[in-house]
PDB file of C-alpha atoms in Angstrom:
ATOM      1  CA  MET A   1     -43.959  76.441 -16.438  1.00  0.00           C
ATOM      2  CA  ASN A   2     -41.043  74.093 -16.163  1.00  0.00           C
ATOM      3  CA  ALA A   3     -38.423  74.347 -18.840  1.00  0.00           C
ATOM      4  CA  PRO A   4     -38.392  71.445 -21.298  1.00  0.00           C
ATOM      5  CA  PRO A   5     -35.603  68.869 -20.718  1.00  0.00           C
ATOM      6  CA  ASN A   6     -32.350  69.554 -22.422  1.00  0.00           C
ATOM      7  CA  LEU A   7     -31.973  67.377 -25.488  1.00  0.00           C
ATOM      8  CA  ALA A   8     -28.316  66.678 -24.735  1.00  0.00           C
ATOM      9  CA  ASP A   9     -29.183  65.449 -21.233  1.00  0.00           C
ATOM     10  CA  LEU A  10     -31.797  63.107 -22.670  1.00  0.00           C
ATOM     11  CA  ARG A  11     -29.266  61.688 -25.093  1.00  0.00           C
ATOM     12  CA  ASN A  12     -26.780  61.085 -22.258  1.00  0.00           C
ATOM     13  CA  ARG A  13     -29.418  59.327 -20.144  1.00  0.00           C
ATOM     14  CA  ALA A  14     -30.403  57.198 -23.107  1.00  0.00           C
ATOM     15  CA  HIS A  15     -26.764  56.201 -23.672  1.00  0.00           C
ATOM     16  CA  ARG A  16     -26.373  55.262 -20.003  1.00  0.00           C
ATOM     17  CA  ILE A  17     -29.544  53.160 -20.097  1.00  0.00           C
ATOM     18  CA  GLU A  18     -28.372  51.436 -23.271  1.00  0.00           C
ATOM     19  CA  GLY A  19     -24.988  50.710 -21.653  1.00  0.00           C
ATOM     20  CA  LYS A  20     -26.682  49.234 -18.589  1.00  0.00           C
ATOM     21  CA  ARG A  21     -28.904  47.148 -20.840  1.00  0.00           C
ATOM     22  CA  ASP A  22     -25.914  45.820 -22.764  1.00  0.00           C
ATOM     23  CA  GLU A  23     -24.171  44.952 -19.475  1.00  0.00           C
ATOM     24  CA  LEU A  24     -27.223  43.058 -18.213  1.00  0.00           C
ATOM     25  CA  VAL A  25     -27.614  41.229 -21.514  1.00  0.00           C
ATOM     26  CA  SER A  26     -23.931  40.194 -21.374  1.00  0.00           C
ATOM     27  CA  ARG A  27     -24.272  38.976 -17.779  1.00  0.00           C
ATOM     28  CA  GLN A  28     -27.412  37.049 -18.694  1.00  0.00           C
ATOM     29  CA  ALA A  29     -25.565  35.348 -21.558  1.00  0.00           C
ATOM     30  CA  LYS A  30     -22.707  34.330 -19.237  1.00  0.00           C
ATOM     31  CA  VAL A  31     -25.104  32.978 -16.595  1.00  0.00           C
ATOM     32  CA  THR A  32     -27.012  31.063 -19.259  1.00  0.00           C
ATOM     33  CA  GLU A  33     -23.762  29.560 -20.561  1.00  0.00           C
ATOM     34  CA  GLN A  34     -22.716  28.551 -17.027  1.00  0.00           C
ATOM     35  CA  LEU A  35     -26.098  26.925 -16.396  1.00  0.00           C
ATOM     36  CA  GLN A  36     -25.864  25.017 -19.660  1.00  0.00           C
ATOM     37  CA  GLU A  37     -22.356  23.819 -18.737  1.00  0.00           C
ATOM     38  CA  GLN A  38     -23.548  22.658 -15.317  1.00  0.00           C
ATOM     39  CA  ASN A  39     -26.517  20.889 -16.876  1.00  0.00           C
ATOM     40  CA  ARG A  40     -24.183  19.091 -19.290  1.00  0.00           C
ATOM     41  CA  PHE A  41     -22.018  18.031 -16.337  1.00  0.00           C
ATOM     42  CA  LEU A  42     -25.015  16.837 -14.336  1.00  0.00           C
ATOM     43  CA  ALA A  43     -26.203  14.855 -17.332  1.00  0.00           C
ATOM     44  CA  ILE A  44     -23.007  12.760 -17.314  1.00  0.00           C
ATOM     45  CA  ALA A  45     -22.237  12.917 -13.574  1.00  0.00           C
ATOM     46  CA  ASP A  46     -23.672   9.480 -12.820  1.00  0.00           C
ATOM     47  CA  ASP A  47     -21.815   7.908 -15.738  1.00  0.00           C
ATOM     48  CA  VAL A  48     -18.553   9.550 -14.676  1.00  0.00           C
ATOM     49  CA  THR A  49     -19.037   8.455 -11.056  1.00  0.00           C
ATOM     50  CA  ASN A  50     -19.749   4.881 -12.110  1.00  0.00           C
ATOM     51  CA  ALA A  51     -16.749   4.873 -14.445  1.00  0.00           C
ATOM     52  CA  LEU A  52     -14.428   6.164 -11.708  1.00  0.00           C
ATOM     53  CA  GLU A  53     -15.738   3.578  -9.249  1.00  0.00           C
ATOM     54  CA  LYS A  54     -15.202   0.818 -11.803  1.00  0.00           C
ATOM     55  CA  LEU A  55     -11.701   2.104 -12.533  1.00  0.00           C
ATOM     56  CA  GLY A  56     -10.917   2.224  -8.812  1.00  0.00           C
ATOM     57  CA  ASN A  57     -12.230  -1.301  -8.337  1.00  0.00           C
ATOM     58  CA  ASP A  58     -10.229  -2.542 -11.325  1.00  0.00           C
ATOM     59  CA  VAL A  59      -7.015  -0.987  -9.994  1.00  0.00           C
ATOM     60  CA  PHE A  60      -7.737  -2.382  -6.531  1.00  0.00           C
ATOM     61  CA  GLN A  61      -8.359  -5.841  -7.980  1.00  0.00           C
ATOM     62  CA  ARG A  62      -5.112  -5.708  -9.965  1.00  0.00           C
ATOM     63  CA  GLN A  63      -3.263  -4.836  -6.779  1.00  0.00           C
ATOM     64  CA  LEU A  64      -4.883  -7.784  -5.013  1.00  0.00           C
ATOM     65  CA  THR A  65      -3.886 -10.066  -7.877  1.00  0.00           C
ATOM     66  CA  LEU A  66      -0.298  -8.832  -7.595  1.00  0.00           C
ATOM     67  CA  ILE A  67      -0.357  -9.534  -3.854  1.00  0.00           C
ATOM     68  CA  GLU A  68      -1.831 -13.003  -4.449  1.00  0.00           C
ATOM     69  CA  ASN A  69       0.847 -13.915  -6.976  1.00  0.00           C
ATOM     70  CA  THR A  70       3.691 -12.506  -4.887  1.00  0.00           C
ATOM     71  CA  MET A  71       2.575 -14.173  -1.664  1.00  0.00           C
ATOM     72  CA  THR A  72       1.879 -17.486  -3.401  1.00  0.00           C
ATOM     73  CA  LYS A  73       5.419 -17.528  -4.791  1.00  0.00           C
ATOM     74  CA  ALA A  74       6.900 -16.714  -1.378  1.00  0.00           C
ATOM     75  CA  LEU A  75       4.856 -19.387   0.406  1.00  0.00           C
ATOM     76  CA  GLN A  76       5.744 -22.050  -2.134  1.00  0.00           C
ATOM     77  CA  GLU A  77       9.450 -21.189  -2.053  1.00  0.00           C
ATOM     78  CA  VAL A  78       9.702 -21.124   1.740  1.00  0.00           C
ATOM     79  CA  LEU A  79       7.362 -23.970   2.673  1.00  0.00           C
ATOM     80  CA  GLU A  80       7.995 -26.064  -0.470  1.00  0.00           C
ATOM     81  CA  GLN A  81       4.308 -26.898  -0.803  1.00  0.00           C
ATOM     82  CA  ASP A  82       1.722 -26.436  -3.547  1.00  0.00           C
ATOM     83  CA  ILE A  83      -0.437 -23.864  -1.766  1.00  0.00           C
ATOM     84  CA  HIS A  84      -1.954 -20.650  -3.066  1.00  0.00           C
ATOM     85  CA  PHE A  85      -2.580 -17.346  -1.329  1.00  0.00           C
ATOM     86  CA  LYS A  86      -6.022 -15.827  -1.936  1.00  0.00           C
ATOM     87  CA  ALA A  87      -7.277 -12.317  -1.210  1.00  0.00           C
ATOM     88  CA  ASN A  88     -11.052 -11.942  -1.464  1.00  0.00           C
ATOM     89  CA  ALA A  89     -12.370  -8.378  -1.447  1.00  0.00           C
ATOM     90  CA  SER A  90     -15.840  -7.155  -0.550  1.00  0.00           C
ATOM     91  CA  PHE A  91     -17.229  -3.623  -0.699  1.00  0.00           C
ATOM     92  CA  SER A  92     -19.724  -1.978   1.631  1.00  0.00           C
ATOM     93  CA  ARG A  93     -20.681   1.705   1.533  1.00  0.00           C
ATOM     94  CA  GLY A  94     -17.672   2.535  -0.576  1.00  0.00           C
ATOM     95  CA  ALA A  95     -15.192   0.858   1.777  1.00  0.00           C
ATOM     96  CA  ALA A  96     -13.271  -2.293   0.919  1.00  0.00           C
ATOM     97  CA  SER A  97     -12.431  -5.165   3.205  1.00  0.00           C
ATOM     98  CA  VAL A  98     -10.133  -8.043   2.300  1.00  0.00           C
ATOM     99  CA  GLU A  99     -10.131 -11.564   3.690  1.00  0.00           C
ATOM    100  CA  PHE A 100      -6.992 -13.659   3.262  1.00  0.00           C
ATOM    101  CA  SER A 101      -6.955 -17.433   3.015  1.00  0.00           C
ATOM    102  CA  ILE A 102      -4.874 -20.339   1.751  1.00  0.00           C
ATOM    103  CA  LEU A 103      -5.931 -22.831  -0.904  1.00  0.00           C
ATOM    104  CA  ARG A 104      -4.503 -26.320  -0.726  1.00  0.00           C
ATOM    105  CA  GLY A 105      -6.019 -28.179  -3.639  1.00  0.00           C
ATOM    106  CA  GLU A 106      -9.746 -27.592  -3.246  1.00  0.00           C
ATOM    107  CA  ASN A 107      -9.555 -26.960   0.495  1.00  0.00           C
ATOM    108  CA  THR A 108      -9.495 -23.514   2.081  1.00  0.00           C
ATOM    109  CA  GLU A 109      -7.336 -23.065   5.182  1.00  0.00           C
ATOM    110  CA  ASP A 110      -7.236 -20.420   7.877  1.00  0.00           C
ATOM    111  CA  ILE A 111      -4.213 -18.252   7.251  1.00  0.00           C
ATOM    112  CA  MET A 112      -3.456 -18.021  10.980  1.00  0.00           C
ATOM    113  CA  LYS A 113      -3.493 -21.787  11.523  1.00  0.00           C
ATOM    114  CA  GLY A 114      -1.919 -23.073   8.315  1.00  0.00           C
ATOM    115  CA  GLN A 115       1.167 -25.228   8.917  1.00  0.00           C
ATOM    116  CA  GLY A 116       1.088 -24.504  12.631  1.00  0.00           C
ATOM    117  CA  GLY A 117       1.613 -20.792  12.101  1.00  0.00           C
ATOM    118  CA  SER A 118       4.315 -21.035   9.425  1.00  0.00           C
ATOM    119  CA  VAL A 119       1.957 -19.610   6.808  1.00  0.00           C
ATOM    120  CA  ALA A 120       1.216 -16.623   9.030  1.00  0.00           C
ATOM    121  CA  ASN A 121       4.966 -16.042   9.455  1.00  0.00           C
ATOM    122  CA  VAL A 122       5.604 -15.849   5.718  1.00  0.00           C
ATOM    123  CA  VAL A 123       2.462 -13.848   4.930  1.00  0.00           C
ATOM    124  CA  SER A 124       3.173 -11.374   7.714  1.00  0.00           C
ATOM    125  CA  VAL A 125       6.648 -10.715   6.334  1.00  0.00           C
ATOM    126  CA  GLY A 126       5.361 -10.322   2.789  1.00  0.00           C
ATOM    127  CA  LEU A 127       2.539  -7.946   3.670  1.00  0.00           C
ATOM    128  CA  ARG A 128       4.860  -5.784   5.748  1.00  0.00           C
ATOM    129  CA  MET A 129       7.259  -5.517   2.835  1.00  0.00           C
ATOM    130  CA  LEU A 130       4.475  -4.601   0.440  1.00  0.00           C
ATOM    131  CA  ALA A 131       3.140  -2.018   2.879  1.00  0.00           C
ATOM    132  CA  ILE A 132       6.479  -0.261   3.305  1.00  0.00           C
ATOM    133  CA  THR A 133       6.731   0.289  -0.453  1.00  0.00           C
ATOM    134  CA  THR A 134       3.582   2.456  -0.322  1.00  0.00           C
ATOM    135  CA  LEU A 135       4.962   4.918   2.248  1.00  0.00           C
ATOM    136  CA  ASP A 136       6.053   8.427   1.331  1.00  0.00           C
ATOM    137  CA  GLU A 137       9.860   8.284   1.179  1.00  0.00           C
ATOM    138  CA  ARG A 138      10.046  11.934   2.238  1.00  0.00           C
ATOM    139  CA  ARG A 139       8.447  11.119   5.579  1.00  0.00           C
ATOM    140  CA  HIS A 140       9.466   7.511   6.214  1.00  0.00           C
ATOM    141  CA  ARG A 141      12.792   5.729   6.115  1.00  0.00           C
ATOM    142  CA  LYS A 142      12.982   2.555   4.101  1.00  0.00           C
ATOM    143  CA  PHE A 143      13.656   0.473   7.187  1.00  0.00           C
ATOM    144  CA  LEU A 144      11.733  -2.587   8.355  1.00  0.00           C
ATOM    145  CA  VAL A 145      12.068  -4.498  11.629  1.00  0.00           C
ATOM    146  CA  LEU A 146      10.957  -8.143  11.658  1.00  0.00           C
ATOM    147  CA  ASP A 147      10.762  -9.269  15.271  1.00  0.00           C
ATOM    148  CA  GLU A 148      10.631 -13.075  15.447  1.00  0.00           C
ATOM    149  CA  GLN A 149       8.687 -13.327  12.210  1.00  0.00           C
ATOM    150  CA  ASP A 150      10.188 -16.808  11.799  1.00  0.00           C
ATOM    151  CA  CYS A 151       9.029 -18.083  15.188  1.00  0.00           C
ATOM    152  CA  TRP A 152       6.767 -20.837  13.797  1.00  0.00           C
ATOM    153  CA  LEU A 153       9.035 -21.920  10.958  1.00  0.00           C
ATOM    154  CA  HIS A 154      10.948 -25.176  11.076  1.00  0.00           C
ATOM    155  CA  PRO A 155      14.663 -24.318  11.427  1.00  0.00           C
ATOM    156  CA  ASP A 156      15.456 -25.834   8.026  1.00  0.00           C
ATOM    157  CA  LEU A 157      13.069 -23.353   6.374  1.00  0.00           C
ATOM    158  CA  VAL A 158      14.468 -20.222   8.014  1.00  0.00           C
ATOM    159  CA  PRO A 159      17.268 -19.717   5.424  1.00  0.00           C
ATOM    160  CA  LYS A 160      14.658 -19.764   2.649  1.00  0.00           C
ATOM    161  CA  LEU A 161      12.706 -16.960   4.316  1.00  0.00           C
ATOM    162  CA  THR A 162      15.918 -15.054   4.994  1.00  0.00           C
ATOM    163  CA  ARG A 163      16.897 -15.295   1.326  1.00  0.00           C
ATOM    164  CA  ILE A 164      13.543 -13.899   0.201  1.00  0.00           C
ATOM    165  CA  VAL A 165      13.806 -11.054   2.700  1.00  0.00           C
ATOM    166  CA  GLN A 166      17.335 -10.253   1.528  1.00  0.00           C
ATOM    167  CA  GLU A 167      16.383 -10.313  -2.161  1.00  0.00           C
ATOM    168  CA  ALA A 168      13.252  -8.218  -1.626  1.00  0.00           C
ATOM    169  CA  GLY A 169      15.074  -5.675   0.503  1.00  0.00           C
ATOM    170  CA  THR A 170      17.771  -5.295  -2.140  1.00  0.00           C
ATOM    171  CA  ALA A 171      15.271  -5.022  -5.001  1.00  0.00           C
ATOM    172  CA  LEU A 172      13.069  -2.492  -3.197  1.00  0.00           C
ATOM    173  CA  GLY A 173      15.942  -0.524  -1.717  1.00  0.00           C
ATOM    174  CA  PHE A 174      15.285  -0.738   2.010  1.00  0.00           C
ATOM    175  CA  GLN A 175      17.034  -2.166   5.033  1.00  0.00           C
ATOM    176  CA  VAL A 176      15.634  -5.014   7.100  1.00  0.00           C
ATOM    177  CA  LEU A 177      16.531  -5.907  10.680  1.00  0.00           C
ATOM    178  CA  MET A 178      15.563  -9.480  11.556  1.00  0.00           C
ATOM    179  CA  ILE A 179      15.400 -10.505  15.209  1.00  0.00           C
ATOM    180  CA  SER A 180      15.258 -14.243  15.789  1.00  0.00           C
ATOM    181  CA  HIS A 181      15.816 -16.970  18.350  1.00  0.00           C
ATOM    182  CA  HIS A 182      16.914 -19.383  15.628  1.00  0.00           C
ATOM    183  CA  ASP A 183      20.550 -20.385  15.293  1.00  0.00           C
ATOM    184  CA  VAL A 184      22.732 -17.738  13.639  1.00  0.00           C
ATOM    185  CA  ASN A 185      23.915 -20.300  11.093  1.00  0.00           C
ATOM    186  CA  HIS A 186      20.554 -19.939   9.350  1.00  0.00           C
ATOM    187  CA  PHE A 187      21.280 -16.292   8.527  1.00  0.00           C
ATOM    188  CA  ILE A 188      24.947 -16.293   7.503  1.00  0.00           C
ATOM    189  CA  ARG A 189      24.435 -16.846   3.771  1.00  0.00           C
ATOM    190  CA  HIS A 190      21.747 -14.238   3.177  1.00  0.00           C
ATOM    191  CA  ALA A 191      22.500 -11.429   5.622  1.00  0.00           C
ATOM    192  CA  ASP A 192      24.896  -8.522   5.239  1.00  0.00           C
ATOM    193  CA  ARG A 193      25.694  -8.621   8.947  1.00  0.00           C
ATOM    194  CA  VAL A 194      24.849 -11.090  11.694  1.00  0.00           C
ATOM    195  CA  TYR A 195      25.107 -10.423  15.426  1.00  0.00           C
ATOM    196  CA  ARG A 196      24.621 -12.902  18.241  1.00  0.00           C
ATOM    197  CA  LEU A 197      23.346 -11.525  21.534  1.00  0.00           C
ATOM    198  CA  SER A 198      23.988 -13.395  24.761  1.00  0.00           C
ATOM    199  CA  PRO A 199      22.261 -12.884  28.131  1.00  0.00           C
ATOM    200  CA  ASP A 200      23.576 -10.420  30.681  1.00  0.00           C
ATOM    201  CA  ARG A 201      25.928 -12.259  33.054  1.00  0.00           C
ATOM    202  CA  GLY A 202      26.886  -9.264  35.129  1.00  0.00           C
ATOM    203  CA  GLU A 203      28.854  -7.429  32.452  1.00  0.00           C
ATOM    204  CA  GLY A 204      25.978  -6.388  30.233  1.00  0.00           C
ATOM    205  CA  VAL A 205      24.414  -8.060  27.229  1.00  0.00           C
ATOM    206  CA  GLY A 206      27.016  -9.720  25.043  1.00  0.00           C
ATOM    207  CA  ILE A 207      27.098  -8.688  21.367  1.00  0.00           C
ATOM    208  CA  GLU A 208      29.221 -10.673  18.933  1.00  0.00           C
ATOM    209  CA  GLU A 209      29.442 -10.002  15.201  1.00  0.00           C
ATOM    210  CA  ILE A 210      29.516 -13.231  13.216  1.00  0.00           C
ATOM    211  CA  GLU A 211      31.716 -13.186  10.129  1.00  0.00           C
ATOM    212  CA  ALA A 212      30.321 -14.916   7.062  1.00  0.00           C
ATOM    213  CA  ASP A 213      33.513 -16.860   6.395  1.00  0.00           C
ATOM    214  CA  SER A 214      34.159 -17.964   9.965  1.00  0.00           C
ATOM    215  CA  PRO A 215      33.003 -21.245  11.526  1.00  0.00           C
ATOM    216  CA  VAL A 216      30.038 -20.752  13.804  1.00  0.00           C
ATOM    217  CA  GLU A 217      29.236 -22.918  16.763  1.00  0.00           C
ATOM    218  CA  LYS A 218      25.663 -23.845  17.439  1.00  0.00           C
ATOM    219  CA  ASP A 219      23.828 -21.396  19.652  1.00  0.00           C
ATOM    220  CA  GLU A 220      23.377 -22.544  23.201  1.00  0.00           C
ATOM    221  CA  ARG A 221      19.721 -23.056  24.009  1.00  0.00           C
TER     222      ARG A 221
END
């Protein structure tokens, strides 16, 4: 006959089984709590998603309004006309697209054709300035090159654009290099430095710094 089990061994086995049971009960409680937390999250997930989308759209719309107001002011100051810059946004599959236009009274004008291209000149400068303010300063220098961005402007309006560029650059803390075929006299008042380049006549391209307080002859055309 087999010897009966030792009572002490039975007690030890019982304790081990009880410990395992307690461990499993604790794990079950944690899993149940996690499932309840996930269910609570899923219950509000749609509301949270909709709220975030609405918040994103609201922020985006406020940015567009800021752009509209800023560009309208610039256009009116440079062109001296009662026109308004409009930015109309549309959303498709989570992506936004923006269409720019000009309002003159009740009439909508193509931004690229307005005032023979003068509108496009001013808007192009403004949007570039706004864009550079969004760049990471650790990776990008605050430096903007405007290459003939006044090409369609009447000469009398060039100083107005130059003044806005100078004021914006100072306020936003970045340098601007303007390249233009207009007469240097249009830049004297609102530029820190003005250089006139002349064609190569066998001795290299001529570079002359124009002093703000010195008389300037008209550029030869």
